[in-house]
Coordinates of C-alpha atoms in Angstrom, one line a residue:
M27 CA 11.4 58.4 132.9
E28 CA 11.6 59.4 137.0
E29 CA 7.3 59.6 136.5
T30 CA 7.1 56.3 135.5
I31 CA 9.3 55.1 137.7
A32 CA 7.4 56.4 140.6
E33 CA 4.3 55.3 139.3
L34 CA 5.3 51.7 139.4
R35 CA 6.2 52.2 142.2
R36 CA 3.2 53.7 143.7
Q37 CA 1.0 50.8 141.3
L38 CA 3.3 47.9 143.6
E39 CA 2.7 50.0 147.0
E40 CA -1.0 49.5 146.3
E41 CA -0.7 46.3 145.5
R42 CA 1.2 45.2 148.7
Q43 CA -1.6 47.1 150.7
A44 CA -4.3 44.8 149.2
R45 CA -2.5 42.1 149.6
E46 CA -2.1 42.9 153.2
E47 CA -5.9 44.1 153.2
A48 CA -7.0 40.6 151.8
Q49 CA -4.6 38.3 153.7
R50 CA -6.4 40.9 157.4
R51 CA -9.6 39.9 156.3
E52 CA -8.9 36.1 154.9
E53 CA -7.1 36.2 158.7
E54 CA -10.5 37.3 160.2
E55 CA -13.0 34.8 158.6
R56 CA -10.6 32.3 159.4
Q57 CA -11.2 33.5 163.1
A58 CA -14.9 33.8 162.7
R59 CA -14.9 30.4 161.7
E60 CA -13.0 28.7 164.2
E61 CA -14.7 31.2 167.1
A62 CA -18.4 30.1 165.6
E63 CA -17.3 26.6 165.6
R64 CA -16.3 26.3 169.1
L65 CA -19.1 27.8 170.4
Q66 CA -21.2 25.3 168.2
G67 CA -18.9 22.5 169.7
E68 CA -19.4 24.1 173.7
A69 CA -23.8 24.1 172.6
E70 CA -23.4 20.9 171.0
R71 CA -21.5 19.5 174.5
R72 CA -23.4 21.4 176.8
L73 CA -26.4 19.4 175.9
E74 CA -24.6 16.0 176.3
P75 CA -25.2 13.9 179.1
N76 CA -22.6 14.3 181.6
T77 CA -20.3 12.0 183.9
L78 CA -20.7 11.0 187.2
F79 CA -17.8 13.2 188.2
R80 CA -19.0 15.7 185.8
L81 CA -22.3 15.7 187.8
L82 CA -20.5 15.5 191.1
D83 CA -18.8 18.9 190.5
R84 CA -21.3 20.7 189.4
C85 CA -23.2 19.5 192.2
H86 CA -20.2 20.6 194.6
N87 CA -19.1 23.7 192.8
S88 CA -22.0 25.5 191.1
L89 CA -25.3 24.7 192.5
S90 CA -24.1 23.9 196.0
Q91 CA -22.7 27.5 196.2
A92 CA -25.5 29.0 194.4
I93 CA -27.9 28.9 197.8
R94 CA -28.8 32.6 198.9
V95 CA -31.0 33.2 201.9
E96 CA -33.0 35.8 202.2
T97 CA -31.7 38.7 204.8
D98 CA -34.8 41.2 204.9
A99 CA -36.5 39.4 207.4
T100 CA -39.6 41.2 206.7
L101 CA -40.1 38.8 203.0
T102 CA -39.1 36.0 205.6
T103 CA -41.4 33.9 207.6
Q104 CA -43.1 34.1 210.9
G105 CA -43.8 31.1 212.4
D106 CA -42.1 29.2 214.6
A107 CA -40.0 27.1 211.6
T108 CA -37.2 26.2 214.9
D109 CA -40.1 24.1 217.1
P110 CA -39.9 20.3 216.3
V111 CA -42.8 19.7 217.8
N112 CA -44.3 16.3 216.4
R113 CA -40.9 15.9 214.5
L114 CA -38.2 13.2 214.8
Y115 CA -34.5 15.7 215.0
P116 CA -31.4 15.2 216.1
K117 CA -30.1 16.1 219.5
R118 CA -26.4 15.6 219.3
V119 CA -24.3 16.3 216.3
V120 CA -21.2 14.3 216.2
P121 CA -18.6 14.2 213.9
W122 CA -18.7 11.6 211.2
L123 CA -15.2 9.8 211.8
D124 CA -15.2 7.3 209.5
F125 CA -16.9 8.6 206.5
P126 CA -13.4 8.9 204.5
Q127 CA -12.8 5.2 204.8
L128 CA -16.5 4.5 203.6
Q129 CA -16.3 7.0 200.7
E130 CA -12.9 5.2 199.6
K131 CA -15.1 1.7 199.8
I132 CA -17.6 3.5 197.5
W133 CA -15.0 4.7 194.9
R134 CA -13.3 1.2 194.8
K135 CA -16.2 -0.1 193.7
F136 CA -16.8 2.0 190.9
D137 CA -13.0 1.1 190.1
R138 CA -14.2 -2.3 189.8
T139 CA -16.5 -1.8 186.7
G140 CA -14.3 1.6 185.3
A141 CA -16.7 2.0 182.2
F142 CA -19.8 2.9 184.8
T143 CA -18.0 6.1 185.7
S144 CA -17.4 7.1 182.2
R145 CA -20.9 6.7 180.6
P146 CA -22.8 10.2 179.6
L147 CA -25.7 9.0 181.5
F148 CA -26.6 12.0 183.9
P149 CA -28.2 15.4 183.6
S150 CA -26.6 18.0 181.0
D151 CA -24.8 21.3 181.5
T152 CA -27.6 22.4 180.1
Q153 CA -29.6 21.7 182.8
I154 CA -27.9 21.7 185.7
D155 CA -27.6 25.7 184.2
Y156 CA -31.4 25.8 184.6
I157 CA -31.8 24.7 187.9
L158 CA -29.0 26.6 188.8
T159 CA -30.6 29.8 187.2
N160 CA -33.5 28.8 189.8
V161 CA -31.8 28.9 193.1
Q162 CA -30.0 31.6 192.4
N163 CA -33.1 33.8 191.7
R164 CA -34.7 32.2 194.7
P165 CA -33.3 33.1 197.8
I166 CA -34.2 30.8 200.7
Y167 CA -36.9 32.6 202.9
S168 CA -38.7 29.3 204.6
E169 CA -38.3 25.8 205.3
A170 CA -40.4 24.9 202.6
S171 CA -38.3 27.2 200.0
L172 CA -35.2 25.1 202.2
R173 CA -36.9 22.0 201.4
N174 CA -37.4 22.8 197.7
F175 CA -33.2 24.1 196.8
E176 CA -32.5 20.1 198.5
R177 CA -34.9 18.3 196.7
D178 CA -33.8 20.3 193.7
T179 CA -29.9 20.2 194.4
V180 CA -29.8 17.0 195.7
D181 CA -32.6 13.7 196.1
N182 CA -33.3 14.2 192.1
F183 CA -29.5 13.7 191.1
V184 CA -29.2 11.2 194.2
E185 CA -32.1 9.2 192.7
K186 CA -30.8 9.4 189.1
A187 CA -27.7 8.4 190.1
I188 CA -29.5 5.8 192.0
M189 CA -31.3 4.9 189.4
A190 CA -28.4 4.6 187.1
L191 CA -26.7 1.8 189.4
R192 CA -29.6 -0.5 189.7
D193 CA -29.5 -0.4 185.7
N194 CA -26.1 -1.4 185.5
E195 CA -25.8 -5.2 186.4
P196 CA -22.4 -5.7 188.1
L197 CA -23.3 -2.2 190.0
R198 CA -26.4 -3.1 191.0
H199 CA -25.2 -6.3 192.4
E200 CA -22.1 -4.8 193.9
F201 CA -24.2 -2.4 195.9
G202 CA -27.3 -4.7 196.7
I203 CA -29.6 -2.5 194.9
Q204 CA -32.7 -5.0 193.9
G205 CA -35.8 -2.5 193.1
R206 CA -36.4 1.3 193.0
V207 CA -35.1 4.1 195.0
T208 CA -36.7 7.2 196.5
F209 CA -37.5 9.8 198.3
Y210 CA -40.2 11.3 200.3
D211 CA -41.5 13.4 203.3
R212 CA -44.1 11.7 205.5
V213 CA -47.6 14.2 205.6
N214 CA -50.2 13.7 207.9
P215 CA -53.0 12.1 205.3
S216 CA -55.4 14.7 207.3
E217 CA -53.6 17.5 206.7
T218 CA -54.5 19.8 203.5
S219 CA -50.5 20.1 202.1
L220 CA -51.0 23.9 201.4
E221 CA -53.1 25.0 204.4
K222 CA -51.5 23.8 206.8
S223 CA -48.4 24.4 205.8
L224 CA -49.2 28.3 205.4
E225 CA -51.0 28.2 208.4
Q226 CA -48.2 29.9 210.9
M227 CA -46.7 31.6 208.4
N228 CA -47.0 35.3 208.0
L229 CA -45.2 37.8 205.9
Q230 CA -46.6 40.6 207.4
G231 CA -44.4 39.7 211.1
T232 CA -47.8 38.8 213.1
R233 CA -48.1 35.8 214.4
T234 CA -51.4 34.1 213.4
P235 CA -53.3 34.2 216.5
Q236 CA -54.7 31.3 218.3
R237 CA -58.6 29.9 218.3
V238 CA -59.6 30.3 222.4
A239 CA -62.9 28.5 223.4
N240 CA -65.8 30.5 224.7
T241 CA -65.4 29.9 228.5
R242 CA -69.1 31.7 227.9
H243 CA -70.9 27.8 227.6
R244 CA -74.0 27.9 229.2
R245 CA -72.5 24.3 230.4
G246 CA -70.5 25.8 232.8
R247 CA -66.2 27.4 233.4
G248 CA -65.4 23.9 234.1
M249 CA -66.0 22.6 230.6
G250 CA -64.5 25.7 228.9
R251 CA -61.3 25.2 230.2
G252 CA -61.8 21.8 229.3
V253 CA -62.5 22.7 225.4
A254 CA -59.9 25.1 225.6
Q255 CA -57.1 22.7 226.2
G256 CA -58.5 20.1 224.0
Q257 CA -58.4 22.7 221.2
K258 CA -54.7 23.9 221.8
R259 CA -53.4 20.1 222.0
D260 CA -55.6 20.2 218.5
S261 CA -54.0 23.0 217.0
T262 CA -50.5 21.5 218.6
T263 CA -51.1 18.4 216.5
R264 CA -52.5 19.5 213.7
R265 CA -50.5 22.3 212.4
R266 CA -47.0 20.5 212.8
N267 CA -46.4 18.1 210.2
R268 CA -43.4 15.7 209.2
R269 CA -42.0 17.6 206.4
A270 CA -38.8 17.8 208.1
D271 CA -38.2 14.8 208.5
Q272 CA -36.9 12.5 205.5
F273 CA -37.0 9.0 204.3
Y274 CA -35.3 7.2 202.5
V275 CA -37.6 4.4 200.4
H276 CA -36.5 1.2 198.7
L277 CA -38.5 -0.2 197.0
M278 CA -37.7 -4.0 196.2
A279 CA -38.8 -6.0 192.9
D280 CA -42.0 -6.9 194.0
E281 CA -43.0 -3.3 195.0
R282 CA -42.8 -3.4 198.8

């Protein structure tokens, strides 16, 4: 009799453990399904276009924070990067005191057409993450790389935002947009961009030597000095372009 009772107790304990194991496996499977659904939903969401506010948030908190500057001087360009020869540049920087008021006026215009800011019209998180990866992997080591950073993280998104405004009739009238808007850098057409951009850049820490006119020219020493001065002026004019000056272009409907 006692043996029969002991066997029944053993069987009951085995059944209890089996039920608990089955419940545990069922719970694990449920959690795995929920995690897979969550990851799938997150992946699909990251592929969806962003709203304006989400785009601004990613630009401010992700892209603008990702800039890295090369600290190894041997890996940076050695040209006169800060020499403003033949360039337009600010001589004085002052606080923009009324910026908050102007920005508030802009937000009020959006508030009058609230549906715009909730529409998914802008690059997705996946697209922004691709740009973010490129920015993180490419530290700023020259003026050209700084321009690329500005173009990829600011200019391209501004153009997309203005294009979206242009396609929205109420906002197009609100902001007075009558045509296509773009940005570009004015370059001297007589220069070949690659050659002239690299002319004064040297990764070995030495400056490119200037060509000196031959003062032993048979026409006389005076002529030699004149040629040397002329070549020096031409070299200065040619080697500096206006790539640092950015122009905002608003093309009207007739493409003017």
